[in-house]
Tab-separated table of C-alpha atoms in Angstrom:
chain	number	residue	atom	x	y	z
A	290	MET	CA	150.281	-87.835	95.233
A	291	ASN	CA	151.085	-87.711	91.440
A	292	THR	CA	147.632	-89.558	90.905
A	293	HIS	CA	145.865	-86.786	92.756
A	294	ARG	CA	147.685	-84.070	90.773
A	295	ALA	CA	146.609	-85.925	87.651
A	296	VAL	CA	143.088	-86.153	88.474
A	297	ARG	CA	142.712	-82.276	89.267
A	298	GLN	CA	144.635	-81.652	86.017
A	299	PHE	CA	142.100	-83.612	84.144
A	300	LEU	CA	139.265	-82.125	85.818
A	301	ALA	CA	140.644	-78.652	85.140
A	302	LYS	CA	140.776	-79.248	81.397
A	303	GLU	CA	137.477	-81.036	81.406
A	304	GLU	CA	135.979	-77.841	83.053
A	305	ASN	CA	137.456	-75.554	80.468
A	306	LYS	CA	136.029	-77.232	77.469
A	307	THR	CA	132.430	-77.261	79.170
A	308	GLU	CA	132.923	-73.635	79.683
A	309	LEU	CA	133.775	-73.155	76.027
A	310	LYS	CA	130.998	-75.448	74.650
A	311	SER	CA	128.411	-73.292	76.600
A	312	GLU	CA	129.783	-70.202	75.118
A	313	ARG	CA	129.576	-71.412	71.667
A	314	VAL	CA	125.999	-72.484	72.362
A	315	GLU	CA	124.861	-68.893	73.659
A	316	LEU	CA	126.632	-67.154	70.565
A	317	ASN	CA	124.631	-69.574	68.305
A	318	ILE	CA	121.458	-68.660	70.284
A	319	VAL	CA	122.099	-64.833	69.552
A	320	GLU	CA	123.038	-65.444	65.855
A	321	ASP	CA	119.889	-67.258	65.347
A	322	THR	CA	117.604	-64.677	67.071
A	323	ILE	CA	119.237	-61.946	64.995
A	324	LYS	CA	118.546	-63.810	61.615
A	325	LYS	CA	114.795	-64.445	62.960
A	326	ALA	CA	114.393	-60.926	63.815
A	327	ALA	CA	115.960	-59.750	60.597
A	328	LYS	CA	113.491	-62.086	58.706
A	329	ILE	CA	110.460	-60.866	60.600
A	330	GLY	CA	111.566	-57.080	59.875
A	331	GLY	CA	111.500	-58.003	56.371
A	332	LYS	CA	108.193	-59.064	56.464
A	333	ILE	CA	107.116	-56.077	58.137
A	334	LEU	CA	108.511	-53.570	55.738
A	335	GLY	CA	106.729	-55.858	53.151
A	336	LEU	CA	103.426	-55.404	54.905
A	337	GLU	CA	104.137	-51.650	55.421
A	338	SER	CA	104.367	-51.182	51.523
A	339	ASP	CA	101.006	-53.157	50.928
A	340	ILE	CA	99.357	-50.979	53.490
A	341	LEU	CA	100.721	-47.908	52.134
A	342	SER	CA	99.685	-49.168	48.435
A	343	LYS	CA	96.136	-49.813	49.883
A	344	ALA	CA	95.819	-46.405	51.491
A	345	SER	CA	96.847	-44.881	47.971
A	346	ASP	CA	93.994	-46.576	46.441
A	347	ILE	CA	91.513	-45.691	49.255
A	348	LYS	CA	92.562	-41.883	48.687
A	349	LYS	CA	91.795	-42.265	44.850
A	350	LEU	CA	88.426	-43.359	45.743
A	351	SER	CA	87.884	-40.589	47.953
A	352	GLY	CA	88.312	-38.485	44.928
A	353	ASP	CA	85.756	-40.446	42.951
A	354	TYR	CA	83.359	-40.101	45.859
A	355	THR	CA	83.923	-36.489	45.904
A	356	GLN	CA	82.763	-36.392	42.586
A	357	TYR	CA	79.742	-38.038	43.119
A	358	ILE	CA	78.806	-35.918	46.064
A	359	ASN	CA	79.185	-32.955	44.043
A	360	GLN	CA	76.823	-34.420	41.590
A	361	PHE	CA	74.420	-35.338	44.207
A	362	ARG	CA	74.422	-31.788	45.801
A	363	ASP	CA	73.833	-30.534	42.077
A	364	PHE	CA	70.845	-32.884	41.559
A	365	GLU	CA	69.381	-31.946	44.991
A	366	LYS	CA	69.755	-28.254	44.247
A	367	LYS	CA	67.776	-28.805	40.744
A	368	ALA	CA	65.293	-31.021	42.436
A	369	LYS	CA	64.694	-28.493	45.079
A	370	ASP	CA	64.212	-25.810	42.320
A	371	LEU	CA	61.764	-28.067	40.628
A	372	GLY	CA	59.933	-28.690	43.837
A	373	ILE	CA	60.710	-32.229	44.075
A	374	ASP	CA	61.355	-32.281	47.648
A	375	ASN	CA	61.354	-36.170	48.330
A	376	VAL	CA	63.957	-36.576	45.418
A	377	ALA	CA	66.122	-33.759	46.744
A	378	LYS	CA	65.980	-35.409	50.351
A	379	GLU	CA	67.291	-38.695	48.741
A	380	ALA	CA	70.009	-36.902	46.930
A	381	SER	CA	70.971	-34.884	49.965
A	382	GLU	CA	71.074	-38.168	52.258
A	383	ALA	CA	73.370	-39.956	49.352
A	384	ALA	CA	75.621	-36.979	49.243
A	385	LYS	CA	75.969	-37.036	53.293
A	386	SER	CA	76.685	-41.024	53.170
A	387	TYR	CA	79.387	-40.474	50.874
A	388	GLU	CA	80.873	-37.723	52.982
A	389	ASP	CA	80.665	-39.776	55.932
A	390	LYS	CA	82.477	-42.493	54.087
A	391	ILE	CA	85.301	-40.260	52.896
A	392	LYS	CA	85.706	-39.245	56.586
A	393	ARG	CA	86.109	-42.481	57.887
A	394	ALA	CA	88.491	-43.305	55.154
A	395	ASP	CA	90.682	-40.303	55.982
A	396	LYS	CA	90.552	-41.275	59.475
A	397	MET	CA	91.698	-44.614	58.631
A	398	LEU	CA	94.320	-43.421	56.565
A	399	ASN	CA	95.927	-40.969	59.255
A	400	ASN	CA	95.806	-43.786	61.759
A	401	VAL	CA	97.429	-45.995	59.501
A	402	LYS	CA	100.140	-43.715	58.501
A	403	ALA	CA	100.578	-42.593	61.915
A	404	ALA	CA	101.100	-46.054	63.106
A	405	ILE	CA	103.686	-47.010	60.342
A	406	LYS	CA	105.770	-43.944	61.417
A	407	ARG	CA	106.230	-45.183	64.978
């Protein structure tokens, strides 16, 4: 009988040790996951910063394009006044091309900013 009781006590102790070990393993998994998620979060913030910096660069270039568009429109008007219709048409097409580029850039910037705000 004593042997029976001793075996039951020994098994109960071993069972408790196993439970504690599994709890520690689960805690380590949670801690590791939190650390990895924080690392990824830091990388995402860095990328967002890079994207916003590039977006600022694009916005500045859009301002340059606007300057060229105004010059092409002015050149178009002067060419028409001089009766050089084919040159006026080329200036008009160039201005429209730059306007389209600005519209695409603005749309892209708005999409990027909206994605980052989410």
